JSON list of C-alpha atoms in Angstrom, two decimals:
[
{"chain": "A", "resi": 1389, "resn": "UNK", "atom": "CA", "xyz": [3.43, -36.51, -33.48]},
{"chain": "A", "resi": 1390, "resn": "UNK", "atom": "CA", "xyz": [7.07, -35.39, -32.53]},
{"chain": "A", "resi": 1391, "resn": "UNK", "atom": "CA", "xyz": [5.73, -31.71, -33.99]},
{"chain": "A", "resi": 1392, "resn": "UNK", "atom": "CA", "xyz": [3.07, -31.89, -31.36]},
{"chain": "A", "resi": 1393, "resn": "UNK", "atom": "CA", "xyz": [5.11, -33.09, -28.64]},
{"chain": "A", "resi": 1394, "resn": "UNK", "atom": "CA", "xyz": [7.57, -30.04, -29.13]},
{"chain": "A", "resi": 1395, "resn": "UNK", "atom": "CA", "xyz": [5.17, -27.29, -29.52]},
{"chain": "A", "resi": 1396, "resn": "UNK", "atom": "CA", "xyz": [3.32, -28.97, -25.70]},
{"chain": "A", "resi": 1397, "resn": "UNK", "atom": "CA", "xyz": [6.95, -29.00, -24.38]},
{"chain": "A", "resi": 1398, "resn": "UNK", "atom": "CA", "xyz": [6.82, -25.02, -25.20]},
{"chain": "A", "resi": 1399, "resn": "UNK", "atom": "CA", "xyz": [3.86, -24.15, -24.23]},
{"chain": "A", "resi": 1400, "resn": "UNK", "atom": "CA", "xyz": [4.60, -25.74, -20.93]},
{"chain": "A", "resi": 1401, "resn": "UNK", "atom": "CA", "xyz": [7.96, -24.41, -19.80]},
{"chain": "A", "resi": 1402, "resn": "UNK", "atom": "CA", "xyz": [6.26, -21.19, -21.00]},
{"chain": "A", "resi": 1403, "resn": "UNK", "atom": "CA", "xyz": [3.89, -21.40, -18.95]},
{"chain": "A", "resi": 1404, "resn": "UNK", "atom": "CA", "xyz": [6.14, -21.84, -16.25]},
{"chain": "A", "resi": 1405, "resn": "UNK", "atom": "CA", "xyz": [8.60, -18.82, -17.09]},
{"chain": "A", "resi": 1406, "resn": "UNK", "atom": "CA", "xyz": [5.47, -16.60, -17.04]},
{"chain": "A", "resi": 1407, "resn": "UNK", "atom": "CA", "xyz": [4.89, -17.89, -13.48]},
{"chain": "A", "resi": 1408, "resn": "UNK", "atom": "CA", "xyz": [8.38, -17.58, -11.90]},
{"chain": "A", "resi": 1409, "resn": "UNK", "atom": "CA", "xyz": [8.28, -13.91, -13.37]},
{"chain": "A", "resi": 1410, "resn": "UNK", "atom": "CA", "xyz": [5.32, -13.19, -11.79]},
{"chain": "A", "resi": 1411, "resn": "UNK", "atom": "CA", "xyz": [6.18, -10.36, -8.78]},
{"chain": "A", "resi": 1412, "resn": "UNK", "atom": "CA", "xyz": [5.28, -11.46, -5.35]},
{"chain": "A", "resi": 1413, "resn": "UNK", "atom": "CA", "xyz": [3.77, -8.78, -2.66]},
{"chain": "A", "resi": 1414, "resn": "UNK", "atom": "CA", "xyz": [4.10, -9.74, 0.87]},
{"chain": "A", "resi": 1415, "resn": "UNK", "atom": "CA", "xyz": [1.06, -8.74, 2.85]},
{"chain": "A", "resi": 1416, "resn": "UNK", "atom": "CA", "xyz": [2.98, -7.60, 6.21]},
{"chain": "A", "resi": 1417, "resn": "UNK", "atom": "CA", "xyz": [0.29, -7.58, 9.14]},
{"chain": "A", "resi": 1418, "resn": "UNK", "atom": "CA", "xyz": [1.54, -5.90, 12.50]},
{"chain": "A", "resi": 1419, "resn": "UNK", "atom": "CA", "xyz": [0.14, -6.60, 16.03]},
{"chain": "A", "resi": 1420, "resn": "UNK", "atom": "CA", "xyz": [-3.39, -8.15, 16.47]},
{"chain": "A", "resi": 1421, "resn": "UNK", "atom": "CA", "xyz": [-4.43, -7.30, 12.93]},
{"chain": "A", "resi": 1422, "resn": "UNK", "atom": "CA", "xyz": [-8.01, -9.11, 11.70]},
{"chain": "A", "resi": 1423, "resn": "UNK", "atom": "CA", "xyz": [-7.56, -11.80, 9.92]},
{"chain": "A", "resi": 1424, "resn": "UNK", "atom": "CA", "xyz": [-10.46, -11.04, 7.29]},
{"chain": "A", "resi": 1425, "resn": "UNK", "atom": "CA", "xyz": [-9.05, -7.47, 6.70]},
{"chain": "A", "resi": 1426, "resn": "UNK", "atom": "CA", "xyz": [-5.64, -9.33, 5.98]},
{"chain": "A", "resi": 1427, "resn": "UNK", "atom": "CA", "xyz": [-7.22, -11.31, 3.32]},
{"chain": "A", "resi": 1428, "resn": "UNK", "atom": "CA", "xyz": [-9.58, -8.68, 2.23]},
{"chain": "A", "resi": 1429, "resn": "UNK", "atom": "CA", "xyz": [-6.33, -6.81, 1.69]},
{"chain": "A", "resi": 1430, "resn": "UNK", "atom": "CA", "xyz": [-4.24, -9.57, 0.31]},
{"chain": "A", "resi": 1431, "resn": "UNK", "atom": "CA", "xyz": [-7.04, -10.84, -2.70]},
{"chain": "A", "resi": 1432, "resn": "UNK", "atom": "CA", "xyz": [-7.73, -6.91, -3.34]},
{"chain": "A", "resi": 1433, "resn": "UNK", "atom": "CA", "xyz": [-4.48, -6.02, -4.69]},
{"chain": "A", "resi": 1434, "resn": "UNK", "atom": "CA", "xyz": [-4.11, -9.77, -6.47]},
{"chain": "A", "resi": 1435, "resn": "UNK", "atom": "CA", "xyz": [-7.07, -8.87, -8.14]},
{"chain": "A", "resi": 1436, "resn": "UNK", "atom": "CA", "xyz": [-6.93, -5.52, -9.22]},
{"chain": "A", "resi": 1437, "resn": "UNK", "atom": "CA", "xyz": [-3.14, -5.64, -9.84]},
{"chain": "A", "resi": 1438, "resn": "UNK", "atom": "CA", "xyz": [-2.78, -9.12, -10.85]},
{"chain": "A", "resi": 1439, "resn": "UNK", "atom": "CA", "xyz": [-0.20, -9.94, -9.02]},
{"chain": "A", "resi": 1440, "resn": "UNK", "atom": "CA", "xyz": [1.27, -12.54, -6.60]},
{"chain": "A", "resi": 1441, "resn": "UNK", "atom": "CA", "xyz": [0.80, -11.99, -2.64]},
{"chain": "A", "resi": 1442, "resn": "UNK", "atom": "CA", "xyz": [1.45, -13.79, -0.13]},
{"chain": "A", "resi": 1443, "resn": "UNK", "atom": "CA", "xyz": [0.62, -13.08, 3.51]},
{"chain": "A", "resi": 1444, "resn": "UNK", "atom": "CA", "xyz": [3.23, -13.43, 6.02]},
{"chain": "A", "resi": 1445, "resn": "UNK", "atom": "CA", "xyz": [3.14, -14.14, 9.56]},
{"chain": "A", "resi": 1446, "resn": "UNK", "atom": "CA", "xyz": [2.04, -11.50, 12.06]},
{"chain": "A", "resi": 1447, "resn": "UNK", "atom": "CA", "xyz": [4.81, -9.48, 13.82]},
{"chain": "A", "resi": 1448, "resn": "UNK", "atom": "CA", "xyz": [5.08, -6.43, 16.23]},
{"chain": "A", "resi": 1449, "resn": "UNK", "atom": "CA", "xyz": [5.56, -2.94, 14.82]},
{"chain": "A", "resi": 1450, "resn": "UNK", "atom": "CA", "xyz": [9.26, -1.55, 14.76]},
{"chain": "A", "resi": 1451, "resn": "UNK", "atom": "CA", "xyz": [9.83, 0.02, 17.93]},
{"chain": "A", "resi": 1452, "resn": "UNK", "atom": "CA", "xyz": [12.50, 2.61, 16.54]},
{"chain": "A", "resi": 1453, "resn": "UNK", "atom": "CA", "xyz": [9.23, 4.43, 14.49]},
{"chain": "A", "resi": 1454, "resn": "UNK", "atom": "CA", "xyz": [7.54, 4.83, 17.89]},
{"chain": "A", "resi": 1455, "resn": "UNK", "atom": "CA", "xyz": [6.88, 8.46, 18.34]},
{"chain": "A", "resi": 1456, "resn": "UNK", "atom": "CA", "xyz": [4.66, 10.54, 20.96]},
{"chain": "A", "resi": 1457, "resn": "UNK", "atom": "CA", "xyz": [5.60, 14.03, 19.41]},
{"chain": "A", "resi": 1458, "resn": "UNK", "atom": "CA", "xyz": [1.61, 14.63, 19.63]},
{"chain": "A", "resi": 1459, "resn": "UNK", "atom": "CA", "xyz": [0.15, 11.29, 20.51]},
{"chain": "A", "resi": 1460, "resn": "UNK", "atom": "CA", "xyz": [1.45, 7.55, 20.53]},
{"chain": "A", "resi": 1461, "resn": "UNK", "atom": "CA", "xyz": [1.61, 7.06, 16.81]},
{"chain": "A", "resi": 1462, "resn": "UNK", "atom": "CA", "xyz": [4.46, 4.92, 14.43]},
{"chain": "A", "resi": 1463, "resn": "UNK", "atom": "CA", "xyz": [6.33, 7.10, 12.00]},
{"chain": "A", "resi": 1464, "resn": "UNK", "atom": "CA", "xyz": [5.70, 5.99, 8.06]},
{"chain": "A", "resi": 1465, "resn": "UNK", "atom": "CA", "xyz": [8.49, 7.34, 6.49]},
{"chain": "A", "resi": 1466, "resn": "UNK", "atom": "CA", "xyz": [10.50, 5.06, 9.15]},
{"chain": "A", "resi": 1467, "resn": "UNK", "atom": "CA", "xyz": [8.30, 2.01, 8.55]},
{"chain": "A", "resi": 1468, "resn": "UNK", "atom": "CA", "xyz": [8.37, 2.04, 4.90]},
{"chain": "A", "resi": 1469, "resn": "UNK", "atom": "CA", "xyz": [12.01, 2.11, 5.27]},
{"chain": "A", "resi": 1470, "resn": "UNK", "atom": "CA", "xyz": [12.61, -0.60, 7.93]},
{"chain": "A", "resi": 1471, "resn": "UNK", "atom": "CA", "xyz": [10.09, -2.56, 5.56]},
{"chain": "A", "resi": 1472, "resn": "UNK", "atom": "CA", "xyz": [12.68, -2.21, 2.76]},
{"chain": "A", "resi": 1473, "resn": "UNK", "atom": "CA", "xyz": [15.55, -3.10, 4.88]},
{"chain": "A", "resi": 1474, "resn": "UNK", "atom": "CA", "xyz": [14.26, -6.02, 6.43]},
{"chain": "A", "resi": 1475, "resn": "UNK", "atom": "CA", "xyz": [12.17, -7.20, 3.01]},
{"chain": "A", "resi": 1476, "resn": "UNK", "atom": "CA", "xyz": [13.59, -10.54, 2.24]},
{"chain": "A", "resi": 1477, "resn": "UNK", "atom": "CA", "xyz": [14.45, -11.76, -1.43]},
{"chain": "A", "resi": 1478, "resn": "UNK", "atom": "CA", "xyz": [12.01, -13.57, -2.25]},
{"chain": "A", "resi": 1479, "resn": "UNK", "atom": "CA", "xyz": [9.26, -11.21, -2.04]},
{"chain": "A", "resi": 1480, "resn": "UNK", "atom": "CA", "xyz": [9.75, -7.68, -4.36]},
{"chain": "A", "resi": 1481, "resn": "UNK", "atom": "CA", "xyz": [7.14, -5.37, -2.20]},
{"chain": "A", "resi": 1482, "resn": "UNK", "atom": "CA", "xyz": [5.97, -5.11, 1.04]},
{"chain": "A", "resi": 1483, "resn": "UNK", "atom": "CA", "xyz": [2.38, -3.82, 1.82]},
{"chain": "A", "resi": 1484, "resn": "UNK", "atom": "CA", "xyz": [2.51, -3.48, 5.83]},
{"chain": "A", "resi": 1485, "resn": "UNK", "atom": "CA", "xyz": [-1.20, -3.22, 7.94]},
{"chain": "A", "resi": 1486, "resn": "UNK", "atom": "CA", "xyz": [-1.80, -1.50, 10.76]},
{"chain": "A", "resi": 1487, "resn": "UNK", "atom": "CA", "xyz": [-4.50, -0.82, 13.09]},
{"chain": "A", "resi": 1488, "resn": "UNK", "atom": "CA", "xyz": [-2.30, 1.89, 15.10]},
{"chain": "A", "resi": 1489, "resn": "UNK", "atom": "CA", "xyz": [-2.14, 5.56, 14.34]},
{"chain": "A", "resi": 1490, "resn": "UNK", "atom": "CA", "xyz": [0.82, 6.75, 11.60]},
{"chain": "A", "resi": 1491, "resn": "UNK", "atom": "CA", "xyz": [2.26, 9.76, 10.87]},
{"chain": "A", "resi": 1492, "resn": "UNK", "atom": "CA", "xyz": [4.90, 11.53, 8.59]},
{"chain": "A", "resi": 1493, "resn": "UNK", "atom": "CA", "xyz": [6.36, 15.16, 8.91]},
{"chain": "A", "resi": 1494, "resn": "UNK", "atom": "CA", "xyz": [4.55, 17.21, 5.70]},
{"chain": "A", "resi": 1495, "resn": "UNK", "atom": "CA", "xyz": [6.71, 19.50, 3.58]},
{"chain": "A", "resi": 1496, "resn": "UNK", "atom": "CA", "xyz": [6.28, 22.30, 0.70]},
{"chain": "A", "resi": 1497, "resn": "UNK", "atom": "CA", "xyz": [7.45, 21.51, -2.32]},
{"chain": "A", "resi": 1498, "resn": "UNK", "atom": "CA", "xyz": [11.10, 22.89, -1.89]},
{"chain": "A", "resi": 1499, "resn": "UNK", "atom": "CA", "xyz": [11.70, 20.61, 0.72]},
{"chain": "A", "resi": 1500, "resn": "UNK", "atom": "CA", "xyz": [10.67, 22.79, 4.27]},
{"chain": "A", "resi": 1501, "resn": "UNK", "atom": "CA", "xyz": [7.99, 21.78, 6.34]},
{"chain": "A", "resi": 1502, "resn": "UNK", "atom": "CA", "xyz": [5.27, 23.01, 5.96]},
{"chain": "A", "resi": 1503, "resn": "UNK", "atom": "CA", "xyz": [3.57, 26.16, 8.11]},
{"chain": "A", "resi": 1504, "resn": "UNK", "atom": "CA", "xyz": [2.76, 26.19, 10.94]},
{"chain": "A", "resi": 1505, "resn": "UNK", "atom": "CA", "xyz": [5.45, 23.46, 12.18]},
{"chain": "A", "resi": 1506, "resn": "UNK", "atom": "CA", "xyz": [3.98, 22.12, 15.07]},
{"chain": "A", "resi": 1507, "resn": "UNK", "atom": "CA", "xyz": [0.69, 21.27, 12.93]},
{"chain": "A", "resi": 1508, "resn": "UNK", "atom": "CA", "xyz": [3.33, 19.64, 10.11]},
{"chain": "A", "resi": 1509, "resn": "UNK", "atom": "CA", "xyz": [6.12, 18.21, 12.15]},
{"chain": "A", "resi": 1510, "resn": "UNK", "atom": "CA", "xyz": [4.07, 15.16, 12.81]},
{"chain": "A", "resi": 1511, "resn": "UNK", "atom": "CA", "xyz": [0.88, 14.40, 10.59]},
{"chain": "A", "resi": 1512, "resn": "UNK", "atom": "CA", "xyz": [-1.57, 11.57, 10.91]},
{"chain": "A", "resi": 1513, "resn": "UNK", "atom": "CA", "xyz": [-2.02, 9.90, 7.80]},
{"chain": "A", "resi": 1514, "resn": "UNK", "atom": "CA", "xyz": [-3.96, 6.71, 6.38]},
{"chain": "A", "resi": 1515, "resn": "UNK", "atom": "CA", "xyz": [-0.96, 5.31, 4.22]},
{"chain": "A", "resi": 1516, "resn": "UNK", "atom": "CA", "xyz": [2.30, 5.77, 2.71]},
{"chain": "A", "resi": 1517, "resn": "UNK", "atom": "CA", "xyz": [4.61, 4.23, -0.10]},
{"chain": "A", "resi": 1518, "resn": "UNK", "atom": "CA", "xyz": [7.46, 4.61, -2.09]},
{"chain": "A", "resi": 1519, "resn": "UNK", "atom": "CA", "xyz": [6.87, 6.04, -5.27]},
{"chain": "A", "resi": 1520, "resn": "UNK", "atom": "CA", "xyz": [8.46, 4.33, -7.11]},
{"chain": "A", "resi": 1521, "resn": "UNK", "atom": "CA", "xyz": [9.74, 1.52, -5.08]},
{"chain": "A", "resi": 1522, "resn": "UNK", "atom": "CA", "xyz": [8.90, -1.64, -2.86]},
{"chain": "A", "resi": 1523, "resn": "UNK", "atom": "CA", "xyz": [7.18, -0.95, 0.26]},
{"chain": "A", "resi": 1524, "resn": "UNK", "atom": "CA", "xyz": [4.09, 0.51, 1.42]},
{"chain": "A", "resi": 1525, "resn": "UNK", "atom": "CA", "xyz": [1.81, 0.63, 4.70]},
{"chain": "A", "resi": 1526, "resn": "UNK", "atom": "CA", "xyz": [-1.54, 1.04, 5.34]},
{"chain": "A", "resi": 1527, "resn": "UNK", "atom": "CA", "xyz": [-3.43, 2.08, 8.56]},
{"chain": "A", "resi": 1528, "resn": "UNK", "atom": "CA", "xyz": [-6.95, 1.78, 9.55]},
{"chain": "A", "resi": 1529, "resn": "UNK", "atom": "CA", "xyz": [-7.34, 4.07, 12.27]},
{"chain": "A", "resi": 1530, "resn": "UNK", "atom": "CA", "xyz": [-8.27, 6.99, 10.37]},
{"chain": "A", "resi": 1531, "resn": "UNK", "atom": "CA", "xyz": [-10.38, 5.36, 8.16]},
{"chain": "A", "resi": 1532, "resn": "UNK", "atom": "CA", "xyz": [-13.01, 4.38, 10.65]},
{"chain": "A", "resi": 1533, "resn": "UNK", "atom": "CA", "xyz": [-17.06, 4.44, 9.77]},
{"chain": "A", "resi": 1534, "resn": "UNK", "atom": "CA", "xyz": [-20.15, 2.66, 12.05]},
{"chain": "A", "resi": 1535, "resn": "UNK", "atom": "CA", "xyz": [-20.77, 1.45, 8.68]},
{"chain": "A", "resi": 1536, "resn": "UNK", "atom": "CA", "xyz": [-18.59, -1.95, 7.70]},
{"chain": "A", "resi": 1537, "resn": "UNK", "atom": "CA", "xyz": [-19.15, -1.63, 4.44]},
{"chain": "A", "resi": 1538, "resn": "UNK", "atom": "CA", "xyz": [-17.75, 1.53, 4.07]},
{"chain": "A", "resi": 1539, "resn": "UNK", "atom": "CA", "xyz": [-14.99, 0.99, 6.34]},
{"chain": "A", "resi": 1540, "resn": "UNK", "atom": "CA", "xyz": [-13.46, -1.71, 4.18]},
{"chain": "A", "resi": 1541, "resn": "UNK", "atom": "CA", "xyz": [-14.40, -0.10, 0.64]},
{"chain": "A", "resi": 1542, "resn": "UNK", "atom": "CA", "xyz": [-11.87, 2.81, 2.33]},
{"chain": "A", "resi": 1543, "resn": "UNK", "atom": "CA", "xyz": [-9.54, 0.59, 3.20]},
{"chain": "A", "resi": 1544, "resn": "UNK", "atom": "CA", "xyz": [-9.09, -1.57, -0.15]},
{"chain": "A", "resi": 1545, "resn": "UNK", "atom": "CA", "xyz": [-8.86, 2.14, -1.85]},
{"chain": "A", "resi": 1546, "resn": "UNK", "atom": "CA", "xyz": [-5.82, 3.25, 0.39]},
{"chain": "A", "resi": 1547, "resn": "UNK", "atom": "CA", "xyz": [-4.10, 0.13, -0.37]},
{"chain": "A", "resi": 1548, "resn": "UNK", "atom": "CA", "xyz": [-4.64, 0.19, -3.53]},
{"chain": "A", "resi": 1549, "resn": "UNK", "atom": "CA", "xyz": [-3.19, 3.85, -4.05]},
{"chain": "A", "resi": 1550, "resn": "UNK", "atom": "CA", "xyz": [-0.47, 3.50, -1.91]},
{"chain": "A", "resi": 1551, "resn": "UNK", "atom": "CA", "xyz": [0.56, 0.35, -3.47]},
{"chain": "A", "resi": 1552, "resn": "UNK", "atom": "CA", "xyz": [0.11, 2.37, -6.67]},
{"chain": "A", "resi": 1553, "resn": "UNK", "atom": "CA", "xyz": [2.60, 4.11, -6.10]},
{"chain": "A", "resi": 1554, "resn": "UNK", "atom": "CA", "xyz": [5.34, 1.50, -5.49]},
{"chain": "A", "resi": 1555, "resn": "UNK", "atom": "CA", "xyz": [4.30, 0.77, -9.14]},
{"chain": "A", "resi": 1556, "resn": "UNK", "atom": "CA", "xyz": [5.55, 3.74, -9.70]},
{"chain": "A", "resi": 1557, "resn": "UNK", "atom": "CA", "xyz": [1.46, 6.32, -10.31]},
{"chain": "A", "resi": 1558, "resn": "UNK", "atom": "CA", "xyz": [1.92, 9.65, -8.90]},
{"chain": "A", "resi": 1559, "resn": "UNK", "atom": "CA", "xyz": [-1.10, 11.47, -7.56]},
{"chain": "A", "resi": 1560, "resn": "UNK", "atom": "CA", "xyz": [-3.74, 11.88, -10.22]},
{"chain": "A", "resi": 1561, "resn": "UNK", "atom": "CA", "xyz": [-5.73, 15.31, -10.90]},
{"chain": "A", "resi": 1562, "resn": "UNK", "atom": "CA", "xyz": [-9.30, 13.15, -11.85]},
{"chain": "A", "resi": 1563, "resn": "UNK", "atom": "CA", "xyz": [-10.81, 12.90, -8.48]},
{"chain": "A", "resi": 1564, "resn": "UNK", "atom": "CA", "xyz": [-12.79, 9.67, -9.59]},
{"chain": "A", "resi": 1565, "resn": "UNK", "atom": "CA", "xyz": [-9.24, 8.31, -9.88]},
{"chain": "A", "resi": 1566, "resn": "UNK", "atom": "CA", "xyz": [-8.01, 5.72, -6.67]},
{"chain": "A", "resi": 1567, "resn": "UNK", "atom": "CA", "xyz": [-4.79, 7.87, -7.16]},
{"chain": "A", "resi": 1568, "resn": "UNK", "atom": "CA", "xyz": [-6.31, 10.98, -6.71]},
{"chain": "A", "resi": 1569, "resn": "UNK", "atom": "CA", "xyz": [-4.35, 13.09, -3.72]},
{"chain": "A", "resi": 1570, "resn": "UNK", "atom": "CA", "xyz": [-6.65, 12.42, -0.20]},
{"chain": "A", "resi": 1571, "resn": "UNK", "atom": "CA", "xyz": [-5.72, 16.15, 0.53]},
{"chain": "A", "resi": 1572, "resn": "UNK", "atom": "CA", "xyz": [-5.92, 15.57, 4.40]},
{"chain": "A", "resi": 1573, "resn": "UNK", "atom": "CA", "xyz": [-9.94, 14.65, 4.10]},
{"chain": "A", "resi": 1574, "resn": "UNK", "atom": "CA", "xyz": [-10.99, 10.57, 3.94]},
{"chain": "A", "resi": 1575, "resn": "UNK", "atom": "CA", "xyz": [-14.22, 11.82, 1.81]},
{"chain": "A", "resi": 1576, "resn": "UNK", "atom": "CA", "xyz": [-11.81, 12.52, -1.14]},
{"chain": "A", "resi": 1577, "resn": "UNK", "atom": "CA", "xyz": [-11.25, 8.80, -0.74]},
{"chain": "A", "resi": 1578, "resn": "UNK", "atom": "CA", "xyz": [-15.22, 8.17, -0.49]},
{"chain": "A", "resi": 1579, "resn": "UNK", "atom": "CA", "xyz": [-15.49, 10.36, -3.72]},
{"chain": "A", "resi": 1580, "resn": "UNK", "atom": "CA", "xyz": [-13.04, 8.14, -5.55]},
{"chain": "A", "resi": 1581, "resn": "UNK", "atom": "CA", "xyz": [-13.89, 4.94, -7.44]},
{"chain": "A", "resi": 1582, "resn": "UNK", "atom": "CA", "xyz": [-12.02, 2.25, -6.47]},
{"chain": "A", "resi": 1583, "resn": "UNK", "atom": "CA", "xyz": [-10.32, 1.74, -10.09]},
{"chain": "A", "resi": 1584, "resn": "UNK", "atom": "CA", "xyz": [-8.04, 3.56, -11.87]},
{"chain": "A", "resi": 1585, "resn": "UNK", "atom": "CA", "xyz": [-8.55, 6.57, -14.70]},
{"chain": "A", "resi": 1586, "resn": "UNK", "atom": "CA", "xyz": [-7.80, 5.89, -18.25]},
{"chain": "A", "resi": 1587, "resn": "UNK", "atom": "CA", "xyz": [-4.31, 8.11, -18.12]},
{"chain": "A", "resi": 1588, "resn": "UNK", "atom": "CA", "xyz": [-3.41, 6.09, -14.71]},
{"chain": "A", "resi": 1589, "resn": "UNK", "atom": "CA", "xyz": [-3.99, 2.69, -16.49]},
{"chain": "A", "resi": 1590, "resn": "UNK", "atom": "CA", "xyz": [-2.33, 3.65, -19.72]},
{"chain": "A", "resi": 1591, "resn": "UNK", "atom": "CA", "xyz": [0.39, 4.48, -17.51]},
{"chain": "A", "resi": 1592, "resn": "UNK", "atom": "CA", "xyz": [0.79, 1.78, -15.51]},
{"chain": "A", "resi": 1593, "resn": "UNK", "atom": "CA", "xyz": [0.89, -1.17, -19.00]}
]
């Protein structure tokens, strides 16, 4: 009886060890964001991740990553970085959403950005993340389709990959891959599966 007693007593304060080490990703809406894309969102990368989120409360964009170099837009590269900063203890990533327009300034692989500079100096992308690291956002205003279905199959793959990449995936060479590089064109994101590659998964255990 006493061995039985013991080996519950160890199962359950395993049980909870495996829970407290559990990461937690905090599911950062900005502005009027839907609530059904939030949870969409939130249960996507639970799911395919298993791992803990947690949706926090609603708050305005950071005004210091307002630009209108080309058009009103919110810089990524400063986002992802406020998100960081600000990113309280409890939580270890970030994932921000984001109906506005985001942008980051592209550059070559030395480090220059890229030609012609007033095409580069300010790009419009979907999403960006640390790669490695702990924070992440995701817009959906260039991921738009008449069809809702589609619209939110693009947008679960975008978080996925970008939240990928806090995880530490770079950009995978199988186009069927969710990490596969969008290469400027949102039907390189309709090509892709929304799972990841053998070599990505292998990877990422």
């Amino acid at each position: 009886m006493k061995k039985f007693i013991i080996i519950l007593a160890i199962l359950f304060f395993s049980c909870q060890s495996n829970e407290t080490e559990k990461l937690t990703v905090g599911i950062q809406p900005y502005g009027i964001f839907p609530e059904d894309k939030t949870d969409t969102i939130s249960k996507t990368i639970a799911d395919f991740y298993q791992i803990k989120t947690v949706i926090l409360p609603a708050k305005e964009l950071y005004k210091e990553a307002f630009t209108e170099v080309k058009s009103p837009r919110y810089r990524a590269d400063k986002m992802i970085n406020l998100q960081k900063k600000n990113k309280v203890e409890s939580l270890d990533f970030v994932l921000g959403l984001t109906t506005k327009d985001i942008s980051v300034t592209k550059k070559d692989k030395w480090g220059k950005i890229k030609t012609p500079t007033y095409k580069y100096a300010d790009w419009g992308i979907m999403g960006l993340a640390y790669c490695p690291g702990n924070s992440c956002i995701v817009s959906t205003f260039r991921i738009q389709h008449p069809n809702l279905k589609t619209h939110f199959t693009r947008f679960k793959k975008v978080a996925v990959h970008e939240f990928g990449h806090n995880l530490g995936l770079p950009h995978c060479p199988d186009k069927t891959c969710v990490m596969t590089d969008a290469v400027e064109s949102v039907k390189t994101i309709d090509n892709a599966k929304l799972a990841l590659c053998g070599k990505c998964k292998a990877q990422l255990n």
